[in-house]
Amino acid sequence: MQTQSQGSPLYLRSRTRRYKVANADEIFAAARAAADQRMQRGATFKNPADTRAFFQAKLGGLDREVFAAAYLDARHRLIEYVELFRGTVDGAEVHPREVVRQGLRCNAAAVLVAHNHPSGTAEPSAADRAVTARLKQALALVDLRLLDHVVVGGTQTSTLAERGWL
C-alpha cells in the first residue's frame, strides 16, 4: 500500500500500448520527449522561465555532466538544440571553438548554454563562471550573443544572467 508521502505513481504507456508504473529514468526520458515536442524549431524563448524549463527537461536527471546549447535566430526562436560535450559525474570539458563553430554552422544570432550538475546542486562553480566568460568572449568575436548560462541540478536551476554574472 502506498502512503501519501510517497505520492502517486506515474504511469507510461509501453510500445504494446499497455500502461505500467514508470521508474525515474523513464520519467526523465518522457520529460525530455515532451520538451522536444514543446520546443521545436521556431519556438520562442520569451523569458528566463522558458529557458529554465527547457533545460530542466533536457538535462535534469542525467547521471553524467552534459554541456548543451540552444542556438537562436535574431528573434530568439530556436534553430537547433545540441548536446555538445559529455563528461563524467563531476565535470565536462568545454571547448569554446566548438560552441562557436556550431553557431556559425546553423547561422545563429544568439545562444543559450546550459549544463547539469549530477550531484543535484544548481549552484554555479568558479569553473562555470570562468567558462562562461571565455564563451562570451569567443562568441562575441563572430557576433553571436551569449544570452544566458543555465546550471541544472536535480529539480533546481540557476542562471548566470539572473545573477548578473554574464
mmCIF file of C-alpha atoms in Angstrom:
data_model
loop_
_atom_site.group_PDB
_atom_site.id
_atom_site.type_symbol
_atom_site.label_atom_id
_atom_site.label_comp_id
_atom_site.label_asym_id
_atom_site.label_seq_id
_atom_site.Cartn_x
_atom_site.Cartn_y
_atom_site.Cartn_z
ATOM 1 C CA MET A 1 0.000 0.000 0.000
ATOM 2 C CA GLN A 2 1.294 3.432 -0.878
ATOM 3 C CA THR A 3 1.380 6.253 1.653
ATOM 4 C CA GLN A 4 0.692 9.931 0.994
ATOM 5 C CA SER A 5 4.361 10.830 1.500
ATOM 6 C CA GLN A 6 5.377 8.614 -1.403
ATOM 7 C CA GLY A 7 2.956 10.325 -3.767
ATOM 8 C CA SER A 8 1.011 8.745 -6.564
ATOM 9 C CA PRO A 9 2.792 6.500 -9.025
ATOM 10 C CA LEU A 10 3.264 7.734 -12.568
ATOM 11 C CA TYR A 11 2.333 5.520 -15.469
ATOM 12 C CA LEU A 12 3.710 5.379 -19.001
ATOM 13 C CA ARG A 13 2.302 3.602 -21.986
ATOM 14 C CA SER A 14 4.598 0.927 -23.369
ATOM 15 C CA ARG A 15 5.123 0.069 -27.023
ATOM 16 C CA THR A 16 2.460 -2.610 -26.640
ATOM 17 C CA ARG A 17 0.065 0.188 -25.582
ATOM 18 C CA ARG A 18 -0.248 -1.089 -22.015
ATOM 19 C CA TYR A 19 0.300 1.168 -19.018
ATOM 20 C CA LYS A 20 2.909 0.361 -16.392
ATOM 21 C CA VAL A 21 4.399 2.127 -13.400
ATOM 22 C CA ALA A 22 7.342 4.215 -14.607
ATOM 23 C CA ASN A 23 10.766 4.302 -12.973
ATOM 24 C CA ALA A 24 12.780 7.526 -12.588
ATOM 25 C CA ASP A 25 14.777 7.045 -15.810
ATOM 26 C CA GLU A 26 11.583 6.518 -17.815
ATOM 27 C CA ILE A 27 10.006 9.629 -16.274
ATOM 28 C CA PHE A 28 13.029 11.772 -17.214
ATOM 29 C CA ALA A 29 13.055 10.322 -20.746
ATOM 30 C CA ALA A 30 9.358 11.156 -21.104
ATOM 31 C CA ALA A 31 10.010 14.700 -19.852
ATOM 32 C CA ARG A 32 12.787 15.152 -22.420
ATOM 33 C CA ALA A 33 10.452 13.900 -25.172
ATOM 34 C CA ALA A 34 7.768 16.347 -24.014
ATOM 35 C CA ALA A 35 10.303 19.191 -24.077
ATOM 36 C CA ASP A 36 11.269 18.195 -27.612
ATOM 37 C CA GLN A 37 7.625 18.441 -28.675
ATOM 38 C CA ARG A 38 7.049 21.794 -26.923
ATOM 39 C CA MET A 39 10.249 23.484 -28.069
ATOM 40 C CA GLN A 40 10.758 22.529 -31.669
ATOM 41 C CA ARG A 41 12.481 24.598 -34.308
ATOM 42 C CA GLY A 42 10.879 28.030 -34.367
ATOM 43 C CA ALA A 43 9.693 28.014 -30.742
ATOM 44 C CA THR A 44 10.466 31.301 -28.993
ATOM 45 C CA PHE A 45 12.343 31.752 -25.740
ATOM 46 C CA LYS A 46 10.336 34.677 -24.380
ATOM 47 C CA ASN A 47 11.634 34.829 -20.821
ATOM 48 C CA PRO A 48 14.008 33.193 -18.339
ATOM 49 C CA ALA A 49 11.251 30.822 -17.153
ATOM 50 C CA ASP A 50 11.022 29.329 -20.669
ATOM 51 C CA THR A 51 14.796 28.855 -20.705
ATOM 52 C CA ARG A 52 14.863 27.248 -17.267
ATOM 53 C CA ALA A 53 12.002 24.858 -18.086
ATOM 54 C CA PHE A 54 13.553 23.860 -21.418
ATOM 55 C CA PHE A 55 16.965 22.988 -19.999
ATOM 56 C CA GLN A 56 15.479 21.405 -16.845
ATOM 57 C CA ALA A 57 13.530 18.975 -19.029
ATOM 58 C CA LYS A 58 16.546 18.287 -21.247
ATOM 59 C CA LEU A 59 19.273 17.912 -18.627
ATOM 60 C CA GLY A 60 17.594 17.159 -15.310
ATOM 61 C CA GLY A 61 18.203 13.667 -14.002
ATOM 62 C CA LEU A 62 21.188 12.798 -16.184
ATOM 63 C CA ASP A 63 23.841 10.773 -14.375
ATOM 64 C CA ARG A 64 26.823 12.456 -16.008
ATOM 65 C CA GLU A 65 27.567 16.061 -16.864
ATOM 66 C CA VAL A 66 26.336 17.261 -20.251
ATOM 67 C CA PHE A 67 27.006 20.708 -21.732
ATOM 68 C CA ALA A 68 24.372 21.805 -24.252
ATOM 69 C CA ALA A 69 23.426 24.828 -26.327
ATOM 70 C CA ALA A 70 20.235 26.185 -27.826
ATOM 71 C CA TYR A 71 21.056 28.214 -30.931
ATOM 72 C CA LEU A 72 18.593 31.007 -31.690
ATOM 73 C CA ASP A 73 17.796 33.378 -34.513
ATOM 74 C CA ALA A 74 17.584 37.188 -34.101
ATOM 75 C CA ARG A 75 14.061 36.890 -32.642
ATOM 76 C CA HIS A 76 15.165 34.266 -30.107
ATOM 77 C CA ARG A 77 13.445 31.414 -31.918
ATOM 78 C CA LEU A 78 15.037 28.006 -31.619
ATOM 79 C CA ILE A 79 17.127 26.935 -34.594
ATOM 80 C CA GLU A 80 18.789 23.923 -33.023
ATOM 81 C CA TYR A 81 19.446 22.254 -29.667
ATOM 82 C CA VAL A 82 22.772 20.411 -29.417
ATOM 83 C CA GLU A 83 24.393 18.430 -26.622
ATOM 84 C CA LEU A 84 27.966 19.465 -27.335
ATOM 85 C CA PHE A 85 30.048 17.836 -24.596
ATOM 86 C CA ARG A 86 29.586 14.827 -22.329
ATOM 87 C CA GLY A 87 31.671 14.390 -19.233
ATOM 88 C CA THR A 88 31.829 12.426 -16.029
ATOM 89 C CA VAL A 89 29.871 12.648 -12.787
ATOM 90 C CA ASP A 90 31.673 15.838 -11.798
ATOM 91 C CA GLY A 91 32.783 17.651 -14.936
ATOM 92 C CA ALA A 92 32.809 18.096 -18.685
ATOM 93 C CA GLU A 93 35.486 19.740 -20.771
ATOM 94 C CA VAL A 94 34.058 22.646 -22.784
ATOM 95 C CA HIS A 95 35.789 23.930 -25.918
ATOM 96 C CA PRO A 96 34.573 27.425 -26.883
ATOM 97 C CA ARG A 97 35.628 26.943 -30.520
ATOM 98 C CA GLU A 98 33.125 24.074 -30.871
ATOM 99 C CA VAL A 99 30.325 26.226 -29.455
ATOM 100 C CA VAL A 100 31.268 28.967 -31.948
ATOM 101 C CA ARG A 101 31.625 26.532 -34.854
ATOM 102 C CA GLN A 102 28.163 25.069 -34.258
ATOM 103 C CA GLY A 103 26.661 28.577 -34.036
ATOM 104 C CA LEU A 104 28.217 29.589 -37.338
ATOM 105 C CA ARG A 105 27.124 26.321 -38.968
ATOM 106 C CA CYS A 106 23.447 26.960 -38.147
ATOM 107 C CA ASN A 107 23.696 30.730 -38.762
ATOM 108 C CA ALA A 108 22.597 31.645 -35.240
ATOM 109 C CA ALA A 109 22.358 35.167 -33.858
ATOM 110 C CA ALA A 110 22.286 34.177 -30.192
ATOM 111 C CA VAL A 111 22.927 31.192 -27.966
ATOM 112 C CA LEU A 112 21.787 29.875 -24.619
ATOM 113 C CA VAL A 113 24.094 27.367 -22.961
ATOM 114 C CA ALA A 114 23.443 25.015 -20.077
ATOM 115 C CA HIS A 115 24.918 22.091 -18.236
ATOM 116 C CA ASN A 116 23.828 19.854 -15.439
ATOM 117 C CA HIS A 117 25.389 19.010 -12.108
ATOM 118 C CA PRO A 118 24.646 15.313 -11.449
ATOM 119 C CA SER A 119 25.330 15.982 -7.751
ATOM 120 C CA GLY A 120 21.969 17.779 -7.629
ATOM 121 C CA THR A 121 23.233 21.254 -6.734
ATOM 122 C CA ALA A 122 22.418 24.091 -9.106
ATOM 123 C CA GLU A 123 24.969 26.466 -7.619
ATOM 124 C CA PRO A 124 27.375 27.700 -10.341
ATOM 125 C CA SER A 125 31.016 26.926 -9.578
ATOM 126 C CA ALA A 126 34.026 29.157 -10.175
ATOM 127 C CA ALA A 127 34.822 26.951 -13.196
ATOM 128 C CA ASP A 128 31.286 27.560 -14.536
ATOM 129 C CA ARG A 129 31.804 31.306 -14.278
ATOM 130 C CA ALA A 130 35.209 31.079 -15.973
ATOM 131 C CA VAL A 131 33.954 29.027 -18.920
ATOM 132 C CA THR A 132 31.036 31.445 -19.309
ATOM 133 C CA ALA A 133 33.423 34.395 -19.568
ATOM 134 C CA ARG A 134 35.543 32.523 -22.148
ATOM 135 C CA LEU A 135 32.453 31.574 -24.156
ATOM 136 C CA LYS A 136 31.085 35.110 -24.124
ATOM 137 C CA GLN A 137 34.406 36.457 -25.384
ATOM 138 C CA ALA A 138 34.773 33.828 -28.127
ATOM 139 C CA LEU A 139 31.173 34.185 -29.316
ATOM 140 C CA ALA A 140 31.430 37.992 -29.409
ATOM 141 C CA LEU A 141 34.258 37.716 -31.945
ATOM 142 C CA VAL A 142 31.769 36.351 -34.500
ATOM 143 C CA ASP A 143 28.771 38.487 -33.416
ATOM 144 C CA LEU A 144 26.995 35.680 -31.592
ATOM 145 C CA ARG A 145 25.360 36.877 -28.371
ATOM 146 C CA LEU A 146 25.520 34.662 -25.296
ATOM 147 C CA LEU A 147 22.165 35.272 -23.608
ATOM 148 C CA ASP A 148 22.485 33.009 -20.581
ATOM 149 C CA HIS A 149 24.192 30.025 -18.981
ATOM 150 C CA VAL A 150 21.829 27.781 -17.020
ATOM 151 C CA VAL A 151 23.009 25.288 -14.412
ATOM 152 C CA VAL A 152 20.620 22.403 -13.766
ATOM 153 C CA GLY A 153 20.946 20.473 -10.525
ATOM 154 C CA GLY A 154 18.239 17.883 -9.980
ATOM 155 C CA THR A 155 14.965 19.809 -9.909
ATOM 156 C CA GLN A 156 16.656 23.176 -9.361
ATOM 157 C CA THR A 157 18.080 25.626 -11.888
ATOM 158 C CA SER A 158 20.296 28.667 -11.625
ATOM 159 C CA THR A 159 21.177 31.184 -14.328
ATOM 160 C CA LEU A 160 24.276 33.296 -14.518
ATOM 161 C CA ALA A 161 22.453 36.145 -16.301
ATOM 162 C CA GLU A 162 19.940 36.497 -13.452
ATOM 163 C CA ARG A 163 22.839 36.747 -11.024
ATOM 164 C CA GLY A 164 24.442 39.487 -13.109
ATOM 165 C CA TRP A 165 27.443 37.315 -13.983
ATOM 166 C CA LEU A 166 27.065 37.474 -17.756
#
